[in-house]
Short mmCIF file of C-alpha atoms in Angstrom, two decimals:
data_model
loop_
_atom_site.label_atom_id
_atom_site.label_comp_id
_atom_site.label_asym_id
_atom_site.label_seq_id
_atom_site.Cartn_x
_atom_site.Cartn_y
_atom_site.Cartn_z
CA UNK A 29 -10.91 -26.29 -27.52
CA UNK A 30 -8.06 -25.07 -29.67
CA UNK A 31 -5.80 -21.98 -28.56
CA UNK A 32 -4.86 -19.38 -30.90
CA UNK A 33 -0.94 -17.96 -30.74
CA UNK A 34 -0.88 -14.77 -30.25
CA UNK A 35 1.87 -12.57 -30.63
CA UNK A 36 2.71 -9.38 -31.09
CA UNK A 37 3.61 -6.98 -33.36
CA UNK A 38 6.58 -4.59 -34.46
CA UNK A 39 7.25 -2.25 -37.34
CA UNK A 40 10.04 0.72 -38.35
CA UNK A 41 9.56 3.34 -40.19
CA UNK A 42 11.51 6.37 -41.54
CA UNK A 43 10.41 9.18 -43.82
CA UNK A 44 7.82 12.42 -43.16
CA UNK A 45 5.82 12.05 -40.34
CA UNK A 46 2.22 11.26 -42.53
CA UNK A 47 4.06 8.56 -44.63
CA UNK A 48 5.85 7.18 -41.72
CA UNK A 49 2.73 6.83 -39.45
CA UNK A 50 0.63 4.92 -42.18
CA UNK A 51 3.55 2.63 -43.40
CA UNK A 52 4.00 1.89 -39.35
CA UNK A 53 0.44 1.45 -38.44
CA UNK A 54 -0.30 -0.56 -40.91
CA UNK A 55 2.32 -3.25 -40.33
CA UNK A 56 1.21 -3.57 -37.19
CA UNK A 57 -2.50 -4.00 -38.38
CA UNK A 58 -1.26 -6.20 -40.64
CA UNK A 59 0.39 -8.51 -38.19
CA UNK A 60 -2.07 -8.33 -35.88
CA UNK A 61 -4.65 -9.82 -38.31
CA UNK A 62 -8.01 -10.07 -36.40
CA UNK A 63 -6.48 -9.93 -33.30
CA UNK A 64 -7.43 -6.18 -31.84
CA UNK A 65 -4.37 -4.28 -30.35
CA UNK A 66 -4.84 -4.25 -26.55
CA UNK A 67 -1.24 -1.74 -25.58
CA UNK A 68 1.08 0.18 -28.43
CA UNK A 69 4.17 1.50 -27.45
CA UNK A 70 6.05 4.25 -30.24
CA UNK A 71 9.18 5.76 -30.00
CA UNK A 72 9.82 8.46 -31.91
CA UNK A 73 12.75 10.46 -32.95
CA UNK A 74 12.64 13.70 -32.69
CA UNK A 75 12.84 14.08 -35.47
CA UNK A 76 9.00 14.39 -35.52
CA UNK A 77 6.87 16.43 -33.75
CA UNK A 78 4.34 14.71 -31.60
CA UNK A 79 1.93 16.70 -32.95
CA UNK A 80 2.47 15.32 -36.47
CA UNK A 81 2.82 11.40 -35.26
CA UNK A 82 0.95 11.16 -31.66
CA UNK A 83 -2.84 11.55 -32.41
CA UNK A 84 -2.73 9.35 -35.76
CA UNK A 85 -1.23 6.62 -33.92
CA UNK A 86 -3.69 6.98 -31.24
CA UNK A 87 -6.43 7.14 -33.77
CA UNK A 88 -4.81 3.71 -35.94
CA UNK A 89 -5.78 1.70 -32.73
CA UNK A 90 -8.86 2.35 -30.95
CA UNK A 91 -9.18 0.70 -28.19
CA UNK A 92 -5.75 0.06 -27.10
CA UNK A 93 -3.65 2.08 -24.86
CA UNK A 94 -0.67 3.65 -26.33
CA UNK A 95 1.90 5.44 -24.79
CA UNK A 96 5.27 6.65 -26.75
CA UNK A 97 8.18 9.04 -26.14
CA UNK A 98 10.95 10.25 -27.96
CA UNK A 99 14.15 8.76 -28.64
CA UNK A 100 18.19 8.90 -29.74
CA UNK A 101 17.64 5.75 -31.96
CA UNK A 102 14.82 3.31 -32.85
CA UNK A 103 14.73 -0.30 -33.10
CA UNK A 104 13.78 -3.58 -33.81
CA UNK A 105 14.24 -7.29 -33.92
CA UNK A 106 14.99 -6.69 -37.83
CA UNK A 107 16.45 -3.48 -37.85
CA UNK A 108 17.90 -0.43 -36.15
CA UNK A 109 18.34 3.84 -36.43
CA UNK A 110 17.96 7.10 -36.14
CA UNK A 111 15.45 9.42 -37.25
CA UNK A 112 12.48 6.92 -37.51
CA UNK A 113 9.38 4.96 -35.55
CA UNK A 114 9.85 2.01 -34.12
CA UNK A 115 6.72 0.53 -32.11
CA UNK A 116 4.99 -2.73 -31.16
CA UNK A 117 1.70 -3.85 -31.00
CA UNK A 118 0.39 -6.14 -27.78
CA UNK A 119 -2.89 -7.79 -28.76
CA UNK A 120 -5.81 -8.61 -26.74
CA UNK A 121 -5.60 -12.11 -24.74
CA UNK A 122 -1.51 -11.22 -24.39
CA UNK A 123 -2.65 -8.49 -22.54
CA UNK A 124 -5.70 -8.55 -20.26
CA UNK A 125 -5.98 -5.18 -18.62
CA UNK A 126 -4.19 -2.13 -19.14
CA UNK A 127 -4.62 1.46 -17.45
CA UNK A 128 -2.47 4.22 -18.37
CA UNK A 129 -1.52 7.84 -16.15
CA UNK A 130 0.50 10.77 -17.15
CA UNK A 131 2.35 12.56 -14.60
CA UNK A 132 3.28 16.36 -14.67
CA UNK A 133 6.74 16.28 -13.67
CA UNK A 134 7.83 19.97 -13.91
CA UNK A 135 6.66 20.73 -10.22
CA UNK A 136 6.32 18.46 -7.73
CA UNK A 137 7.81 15.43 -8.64
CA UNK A 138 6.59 12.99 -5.84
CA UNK A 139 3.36 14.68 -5.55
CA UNK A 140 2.74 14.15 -9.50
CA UNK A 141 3.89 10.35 -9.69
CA UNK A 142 1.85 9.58 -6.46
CA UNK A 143 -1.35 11.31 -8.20
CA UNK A 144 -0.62 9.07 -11.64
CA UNK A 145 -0.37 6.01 -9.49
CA UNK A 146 -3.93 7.03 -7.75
CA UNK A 147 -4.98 7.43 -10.89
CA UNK A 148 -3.53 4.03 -11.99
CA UNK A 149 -5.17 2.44 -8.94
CA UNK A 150 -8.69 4.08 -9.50
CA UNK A 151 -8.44 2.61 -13.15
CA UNK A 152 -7.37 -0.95 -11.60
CA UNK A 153 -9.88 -0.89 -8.26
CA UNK A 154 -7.69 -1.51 -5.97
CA UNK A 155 -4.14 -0.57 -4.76
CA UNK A 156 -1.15 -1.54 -6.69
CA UNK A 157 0.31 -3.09 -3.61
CA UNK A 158 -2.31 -5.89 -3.85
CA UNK A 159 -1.39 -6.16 -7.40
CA UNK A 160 0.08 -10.02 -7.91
CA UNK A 161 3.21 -9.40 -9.28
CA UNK A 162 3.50 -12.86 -11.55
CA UNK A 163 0.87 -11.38 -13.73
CA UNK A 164 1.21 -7.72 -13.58
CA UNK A 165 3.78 -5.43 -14.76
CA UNK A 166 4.14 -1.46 -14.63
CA UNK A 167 5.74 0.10 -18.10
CA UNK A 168 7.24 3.48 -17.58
CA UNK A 169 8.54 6.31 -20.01
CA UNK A 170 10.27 8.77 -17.62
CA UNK A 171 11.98 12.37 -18.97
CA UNK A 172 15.46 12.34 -19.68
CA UNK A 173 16.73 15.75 -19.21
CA UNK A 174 15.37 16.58 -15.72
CA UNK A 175 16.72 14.13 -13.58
CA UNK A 176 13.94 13.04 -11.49
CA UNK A 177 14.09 9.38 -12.39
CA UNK A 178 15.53 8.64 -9.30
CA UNK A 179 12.57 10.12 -7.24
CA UNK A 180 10.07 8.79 -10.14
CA UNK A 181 11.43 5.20 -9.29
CA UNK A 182 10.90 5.89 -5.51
CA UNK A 183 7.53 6.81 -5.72
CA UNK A 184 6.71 4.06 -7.42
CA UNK A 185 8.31 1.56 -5.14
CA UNK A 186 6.78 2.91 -2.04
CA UNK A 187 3.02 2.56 -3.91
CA UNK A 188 4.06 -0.83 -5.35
CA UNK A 189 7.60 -2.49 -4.16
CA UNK A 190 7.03 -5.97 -4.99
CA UNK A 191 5.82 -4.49 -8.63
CA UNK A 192 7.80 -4.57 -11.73
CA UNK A 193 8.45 -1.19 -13.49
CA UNK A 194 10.57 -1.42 -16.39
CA UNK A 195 11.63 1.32 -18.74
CA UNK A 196 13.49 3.81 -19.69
CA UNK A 197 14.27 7.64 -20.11
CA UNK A 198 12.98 9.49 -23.45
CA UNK A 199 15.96 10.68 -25.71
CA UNK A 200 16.32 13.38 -28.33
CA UNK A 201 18.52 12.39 -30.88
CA UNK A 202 21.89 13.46 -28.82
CA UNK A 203 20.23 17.20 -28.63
CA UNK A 204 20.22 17.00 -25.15
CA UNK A 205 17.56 19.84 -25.25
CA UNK A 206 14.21 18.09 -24.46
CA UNK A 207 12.41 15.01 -24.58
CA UNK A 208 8.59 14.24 -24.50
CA UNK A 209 6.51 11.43 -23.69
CA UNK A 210 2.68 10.35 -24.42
CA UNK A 211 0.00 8.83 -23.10
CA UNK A 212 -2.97 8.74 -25.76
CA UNK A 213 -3.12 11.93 -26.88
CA UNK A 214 -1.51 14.08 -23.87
CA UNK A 215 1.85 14.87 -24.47
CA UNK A 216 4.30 16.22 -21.67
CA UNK A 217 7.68 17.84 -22.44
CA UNK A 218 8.72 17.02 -18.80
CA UNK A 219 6.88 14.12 -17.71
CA UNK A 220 6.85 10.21 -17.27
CA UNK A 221 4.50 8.14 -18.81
CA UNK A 222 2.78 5.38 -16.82
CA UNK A 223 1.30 1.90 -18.49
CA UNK A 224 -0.03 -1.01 -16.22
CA UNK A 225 -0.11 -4.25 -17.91
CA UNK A 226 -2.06 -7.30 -16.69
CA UNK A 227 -0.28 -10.26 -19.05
CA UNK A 228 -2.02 -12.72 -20.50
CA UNK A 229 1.05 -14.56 -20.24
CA UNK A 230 4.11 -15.71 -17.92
CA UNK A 231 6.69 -12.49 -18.90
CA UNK A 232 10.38 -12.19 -17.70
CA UNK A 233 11.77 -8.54 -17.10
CA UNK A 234 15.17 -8.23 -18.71
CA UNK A 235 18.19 -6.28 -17.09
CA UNK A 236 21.61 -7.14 -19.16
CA UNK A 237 24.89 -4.88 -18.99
CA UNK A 238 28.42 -6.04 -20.56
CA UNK A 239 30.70 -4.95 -17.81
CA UNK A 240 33.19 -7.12 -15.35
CA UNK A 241 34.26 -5.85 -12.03
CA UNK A 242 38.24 -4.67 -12.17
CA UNK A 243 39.07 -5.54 -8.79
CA UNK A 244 38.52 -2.24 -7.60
CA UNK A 245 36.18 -0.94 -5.04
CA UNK A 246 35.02 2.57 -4.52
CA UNK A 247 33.58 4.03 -1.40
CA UNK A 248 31.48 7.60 -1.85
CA UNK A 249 32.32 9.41 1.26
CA UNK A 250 30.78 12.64 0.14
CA UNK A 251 28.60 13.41 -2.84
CA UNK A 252 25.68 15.68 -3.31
CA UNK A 253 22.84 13.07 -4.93
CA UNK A 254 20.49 16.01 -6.21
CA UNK A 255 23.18 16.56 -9.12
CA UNK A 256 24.43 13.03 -9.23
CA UNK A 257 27.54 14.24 -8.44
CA UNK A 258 30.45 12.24 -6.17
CA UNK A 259 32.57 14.53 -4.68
CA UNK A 260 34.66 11.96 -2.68
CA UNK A 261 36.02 8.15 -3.00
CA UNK A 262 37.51 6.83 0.00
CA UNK A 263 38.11 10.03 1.35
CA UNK A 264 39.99 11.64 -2.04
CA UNK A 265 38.84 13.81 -4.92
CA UNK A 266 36.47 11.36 -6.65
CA UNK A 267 38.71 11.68 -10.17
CA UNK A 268 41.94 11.18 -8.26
CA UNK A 269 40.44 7.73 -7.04
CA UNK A 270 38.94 7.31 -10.03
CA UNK A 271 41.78 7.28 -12.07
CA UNK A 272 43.97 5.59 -9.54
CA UNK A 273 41.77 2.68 -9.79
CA UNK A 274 42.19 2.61 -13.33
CA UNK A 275 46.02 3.35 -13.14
CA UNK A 276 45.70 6.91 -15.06
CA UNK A 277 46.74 9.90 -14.16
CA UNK A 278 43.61 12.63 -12.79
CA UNK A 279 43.96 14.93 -15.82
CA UNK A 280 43.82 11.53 -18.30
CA UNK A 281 40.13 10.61 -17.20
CA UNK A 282 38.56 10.96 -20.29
CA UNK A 283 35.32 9.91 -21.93
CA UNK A 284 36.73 6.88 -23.20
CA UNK A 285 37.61 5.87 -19.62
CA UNK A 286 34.04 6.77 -18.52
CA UNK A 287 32.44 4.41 -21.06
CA UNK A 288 34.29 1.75 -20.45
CA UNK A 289 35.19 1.86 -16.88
CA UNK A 290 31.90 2.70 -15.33
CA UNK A 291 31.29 1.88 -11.81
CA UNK A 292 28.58 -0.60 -10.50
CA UNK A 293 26.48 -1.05 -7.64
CA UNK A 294 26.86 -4.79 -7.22
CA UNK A 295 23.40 -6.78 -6.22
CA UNK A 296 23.70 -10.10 -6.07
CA UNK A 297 26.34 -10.01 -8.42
CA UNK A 298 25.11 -8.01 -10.97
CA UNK A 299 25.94 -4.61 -11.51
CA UNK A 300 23.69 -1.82 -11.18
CA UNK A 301 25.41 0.76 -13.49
CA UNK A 302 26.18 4.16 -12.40
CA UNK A 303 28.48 5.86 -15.51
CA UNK A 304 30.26 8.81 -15.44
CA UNK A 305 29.35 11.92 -17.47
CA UNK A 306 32.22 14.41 -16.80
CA UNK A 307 34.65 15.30 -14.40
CA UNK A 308 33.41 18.65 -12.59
CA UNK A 309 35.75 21.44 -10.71
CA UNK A 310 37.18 20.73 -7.54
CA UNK A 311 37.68 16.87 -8.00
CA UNK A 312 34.22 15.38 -8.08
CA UNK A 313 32.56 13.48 -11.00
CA UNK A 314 28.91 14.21 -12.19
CA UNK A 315 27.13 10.65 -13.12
CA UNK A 316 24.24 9.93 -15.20
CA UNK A 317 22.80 7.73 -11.43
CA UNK A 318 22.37 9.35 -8.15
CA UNK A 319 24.66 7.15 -5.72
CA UNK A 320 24.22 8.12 -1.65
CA UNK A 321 26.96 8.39 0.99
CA UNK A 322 28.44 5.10 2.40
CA UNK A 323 27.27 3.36 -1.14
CA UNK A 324 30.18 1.14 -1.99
CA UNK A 325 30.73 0.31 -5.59
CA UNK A 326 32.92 -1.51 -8.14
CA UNK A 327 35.00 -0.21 -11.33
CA UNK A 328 34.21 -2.43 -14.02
CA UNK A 329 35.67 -3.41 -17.42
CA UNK A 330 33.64 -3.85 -20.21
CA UNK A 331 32.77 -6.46 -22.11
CA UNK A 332 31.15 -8.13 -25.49
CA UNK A 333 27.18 -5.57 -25.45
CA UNK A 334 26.45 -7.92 -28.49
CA UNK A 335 27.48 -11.31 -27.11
CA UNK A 336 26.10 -10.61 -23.94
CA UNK A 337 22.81 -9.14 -24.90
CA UNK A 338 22.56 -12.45 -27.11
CA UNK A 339 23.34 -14.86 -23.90
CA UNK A 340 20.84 -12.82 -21.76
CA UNK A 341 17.77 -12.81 -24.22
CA UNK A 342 18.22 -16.52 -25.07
CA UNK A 343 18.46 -17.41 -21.35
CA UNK A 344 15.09 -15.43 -21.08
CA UNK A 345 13.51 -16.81 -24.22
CA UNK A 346 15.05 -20.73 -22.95
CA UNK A 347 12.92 -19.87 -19.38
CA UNK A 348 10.15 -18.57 -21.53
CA UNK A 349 9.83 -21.67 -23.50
CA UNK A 350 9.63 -19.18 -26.21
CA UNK A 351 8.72 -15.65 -26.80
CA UNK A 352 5.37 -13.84 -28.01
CA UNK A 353 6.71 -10.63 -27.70
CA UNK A 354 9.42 -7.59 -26.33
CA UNK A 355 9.70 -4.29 -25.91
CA UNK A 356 13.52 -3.21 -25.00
CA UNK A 357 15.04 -0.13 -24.05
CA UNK A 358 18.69 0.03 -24.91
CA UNK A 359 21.00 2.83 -23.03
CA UNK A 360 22.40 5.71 -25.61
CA UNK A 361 26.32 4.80 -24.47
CA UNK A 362 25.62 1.08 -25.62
CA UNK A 363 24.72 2.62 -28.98
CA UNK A 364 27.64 4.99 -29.05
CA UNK A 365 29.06 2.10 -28.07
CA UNK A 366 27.63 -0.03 -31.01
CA UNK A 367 27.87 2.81 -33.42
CA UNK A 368 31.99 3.10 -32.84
CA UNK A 369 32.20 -0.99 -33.16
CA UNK A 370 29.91 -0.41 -36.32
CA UNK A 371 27.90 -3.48 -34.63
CA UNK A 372 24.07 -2.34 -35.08
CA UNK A 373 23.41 -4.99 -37.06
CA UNK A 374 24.70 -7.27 -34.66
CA UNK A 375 22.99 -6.16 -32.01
CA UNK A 376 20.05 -6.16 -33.85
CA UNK A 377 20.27 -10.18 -34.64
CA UNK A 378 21.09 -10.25 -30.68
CA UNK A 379 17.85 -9.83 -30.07
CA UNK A 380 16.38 -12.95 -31.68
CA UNK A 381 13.70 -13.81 -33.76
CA UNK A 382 10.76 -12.39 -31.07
CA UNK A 383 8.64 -9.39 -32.66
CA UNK A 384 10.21 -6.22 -30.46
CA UNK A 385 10.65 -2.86 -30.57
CA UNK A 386 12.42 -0.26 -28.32
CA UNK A 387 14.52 2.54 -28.25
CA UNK A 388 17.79 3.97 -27.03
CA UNK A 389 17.54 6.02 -23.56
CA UNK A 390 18.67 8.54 -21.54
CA UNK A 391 18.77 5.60 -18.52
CA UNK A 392 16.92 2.81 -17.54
CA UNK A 393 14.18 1.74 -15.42
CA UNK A 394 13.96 -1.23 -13.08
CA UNK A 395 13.70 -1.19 -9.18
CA UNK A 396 15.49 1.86 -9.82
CA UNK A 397 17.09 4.49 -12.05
CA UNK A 398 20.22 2.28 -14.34
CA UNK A 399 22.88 3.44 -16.88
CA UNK A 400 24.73 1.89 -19.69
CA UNK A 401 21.99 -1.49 -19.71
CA UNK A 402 19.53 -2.97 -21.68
CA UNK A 403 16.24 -3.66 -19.47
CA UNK A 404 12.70 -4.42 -20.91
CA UNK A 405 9.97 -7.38 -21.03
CA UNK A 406 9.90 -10.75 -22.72
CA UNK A 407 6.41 -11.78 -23.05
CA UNK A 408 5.94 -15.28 -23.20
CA UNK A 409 3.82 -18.03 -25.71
CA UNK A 410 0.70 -18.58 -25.49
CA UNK B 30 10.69 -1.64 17.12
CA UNK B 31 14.16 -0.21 17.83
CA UNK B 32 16.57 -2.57 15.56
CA UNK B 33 20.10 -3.13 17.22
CA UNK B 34 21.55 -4.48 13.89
CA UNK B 35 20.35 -4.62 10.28
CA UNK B 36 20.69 -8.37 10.03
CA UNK B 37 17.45 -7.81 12.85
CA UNK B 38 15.87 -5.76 10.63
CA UNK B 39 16.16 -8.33 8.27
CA UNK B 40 14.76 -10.90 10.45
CA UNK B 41 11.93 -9.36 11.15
CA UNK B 42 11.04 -8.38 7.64
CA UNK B 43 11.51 -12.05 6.69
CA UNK B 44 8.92 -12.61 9.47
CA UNK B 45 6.34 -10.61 8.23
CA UNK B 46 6.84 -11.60 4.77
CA UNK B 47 6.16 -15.26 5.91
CA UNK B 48 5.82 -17.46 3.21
CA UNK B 49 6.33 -14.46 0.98
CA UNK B 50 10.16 -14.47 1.65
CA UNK B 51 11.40 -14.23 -2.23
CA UNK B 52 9.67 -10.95 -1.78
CA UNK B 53 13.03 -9.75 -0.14
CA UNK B 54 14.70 -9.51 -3.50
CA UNK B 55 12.72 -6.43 -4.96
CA UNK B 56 13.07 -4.66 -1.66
CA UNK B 57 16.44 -5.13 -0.62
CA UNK B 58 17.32 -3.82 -3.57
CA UNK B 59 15.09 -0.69 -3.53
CA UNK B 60 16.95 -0.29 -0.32
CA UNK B 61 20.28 -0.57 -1.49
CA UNK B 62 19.74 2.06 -4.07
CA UNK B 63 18.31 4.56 -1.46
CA UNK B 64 20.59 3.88 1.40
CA UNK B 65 24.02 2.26 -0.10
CA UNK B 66 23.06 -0.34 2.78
CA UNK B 67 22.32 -4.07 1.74
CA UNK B 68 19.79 -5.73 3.90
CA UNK B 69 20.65 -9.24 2.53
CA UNK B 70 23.99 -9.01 3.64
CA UNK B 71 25.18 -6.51 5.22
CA UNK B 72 28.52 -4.93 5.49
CA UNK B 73 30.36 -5.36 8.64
CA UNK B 74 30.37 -1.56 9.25
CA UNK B 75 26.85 -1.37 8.40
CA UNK B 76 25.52 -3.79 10.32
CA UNK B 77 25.41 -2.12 13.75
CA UNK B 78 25.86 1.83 12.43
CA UNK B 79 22.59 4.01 14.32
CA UNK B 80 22.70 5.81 10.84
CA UNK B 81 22.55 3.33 8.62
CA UNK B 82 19.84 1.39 10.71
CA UNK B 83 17.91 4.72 11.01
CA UNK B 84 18.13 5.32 6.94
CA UNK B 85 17.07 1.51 6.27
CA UNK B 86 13.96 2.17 8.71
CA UNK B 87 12.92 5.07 7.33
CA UNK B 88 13.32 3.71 3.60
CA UNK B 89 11.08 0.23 4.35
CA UNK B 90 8.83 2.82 6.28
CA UNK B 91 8.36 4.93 3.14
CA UNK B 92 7.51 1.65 1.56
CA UNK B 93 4.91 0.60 3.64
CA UNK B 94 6.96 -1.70 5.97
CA UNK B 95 6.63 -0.29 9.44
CA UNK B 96 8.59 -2.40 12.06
#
């Protein structure tokens, strides 16, 4: 019996919405040959509305799940930007079941996500508990300008702990008006987006930052988590400790010192990014992260994003044995961070040879809600 | 169960997860996020606080891990 690679498929496009969907639909056909397309994820800027690019996706792959979102940057392994498509193609036999749920998030947020994951579950037969976690994976396109992904994320791990859900938080091109995600043709202007993968294949989950601890620890001794705000380190104004740590001055804490001194939730050595979005009146410090009371976490210094995004994938794809396929999601301060280091390119040959596509977020997804990191799935050969 | 010390908790979690120990991983860390408390390894002041204890309960509780 002879086995048949499979592997997936990416494509980018740019240009009006009709034009871009066909040029991006068919690349993907076109690398997909006879091979059927099992999952598609899009991300979209916005560019586009999803009533121009959302259906004729859909329509391009019958058959297939698709979910998409919208974006503040597109990419792939072969090239990155704004104002486009990016999307990749999972054929059959690299994926062997997939179910897909929309949840409503612009009521109740835990009573939405736990109704998507019954949903989920009466698509799968059986609970995603019981779910083995080697060979399935949960997907997730959350909304960015709510801030539920914290309670998202902990809905999900009390339906499914030992589960994998990796994503990331739909954009809008720096806007920071609204974002929109898809499953088939429902679109949701404040929801999260739900695909459950069975793989075909062995698949790694990815989770790389660039940052260094400073040497500096930071105890939250009062914050309010609802706004993601820290009102306290050890006891002080949260900026006063803040800066102290960094050896500036309180009224110096700008955003340069918030994107490159975020601060990190350390598990088992690796950070769990929290960054700071701006410093709020009377002392405190709003994040993009929830943190909780008694949480105790680093300052960090940052590092090489392209360099270390390189190391990471290659360790993955060396594990792997190789790579079929990848679908990333990069955080928007690592672009900003790209885009002022004019290293796109770079970034974009950090990701290797492996057909991918992804997006930059409004935060990340695994185990819980992450900042300023690059998470997503490495499918392996077959 | 009333836990005198997280490092119990821990035990008894490792317990139930039997041969399924690397399981520990995902869920300490789910816990960490929730509670600022690490169930691998705790911090000193952690380890024996009613409040922390209570919050780590509650959060394996809400994930279907009722000791």
């Amino acid at each position: 019996m002879t086995t048949t690679a499979l592997s997936g498929a990416r494509a980018h496009a740019t240009g009006g919405a009709a034009d871009a969907v066909a040029a991006l639909t068919e690349s993907l056909t076109a690398q997909l040959g006879t091979a059927p397309a099992a999952a598609v994820f899009f991300f979209a800027s916005t560019a586009y509305a999803p009533a121009d690019v959302v259906a004729p996706i859909v329509d391009a792959f019958p058959g297939a799940v698709v979910i998409g979102c919208s974006t503040a940057g597109e990419f792939t392994d072969r090239v990155t930007g704004t104002h486009g498509i990016s999307a990749v193609a999972l054929p059959e036999g690299l994926v062997v079941s997939r179910y897909a749920a929309l949840a409503d998030l612009s009521q109740d947020v835990a009573g939405s996500v736990s109704a998507a994951v019954a949903d989920l579950e009466r698509q799968a037969g059986r609970p995603l508990r019981e779910l083995d976690s080697q060979r399935w994976l949960g997907l997730t396109l959350i909304d960015g300008m709510h801030g539920a992904e914290e309670e998202v994320n902990e809905q999900l791990g009390n339906a499914a702990p030992l589960l994998d859900f990796v994503g990331g938080s739909a954009g809008d091109d720096l806007g920071f008006s609204a974002t929109w995600v898809s499953v088939g043709r429902e679109v949701s202007w404040q929801g999260a987006a739900f695909l459950l993968v069975e793989s075909g294949v062995p698949f790694r989950v990815v989770k790389t930052c660039s940052f260094a601890p400073a040497g500096h620890t930071l105890r939250v001794t009062r914050c309010e988590p609802e706004t993601r705000t820290v009102w306290e380190f050890d006891g002080r104004p949260a900026v006063e400790a803040y800066a102290e740590a960094l050896g500036l001055a309180a009224d110096a804490v700008d955003a340069s010192a918030f994107l490159a001194h975020p601060v990190g939730l350390m598990v088992d050595g690796a950070p769990f990014i929290r960054s700071p979005q701006q410093v709020v009146e009377g002392g405190g410090i709003r994040f993009y992260c929830q943190m909780v009371e008694g949480m105790d976490v680093e300052v960090m210094n940052a590092g090489d994003v392209v360099a270390d995004t390189a190391t990471a994938l290659r360790a993955v794809h060396d594990d792997l044995g190789g790579a079929s396929a990848a679908i990333y999601f990069n955080c928007i301060l690592r672009r900003l961070q790209l885009d002022a280091a004019a290293a796109n390119e770079q970034f974009v040959e950090a990701l290797g040879a492996t057909p991918a596509a992804g997006f930059h977020t409004y935060g990340e997804t695994w185990l819980g809600h992450i900042n300023q990191t690059l998470t997503g799935v490495v499918f392996g050969p077959r | 169960m009333a836990a005198a010390s997280i490092d119990e908790i821990r035990e008894v979690l490792l317990a139930r997860l039997g041969t399924n120990s690397v399981s520990l991983g995902p869920i300490s860390t789910r816990v960490l996020l929730r509670t600022g408390v690490s169930l691998k390894t705790p911090r000193p002041d952690q380890n024996r606080d009613a409040a922390a204890i209570t919050k780590v309960v509650a959060a394996l509780a809400d994930m279907g891990h009722r000791l």
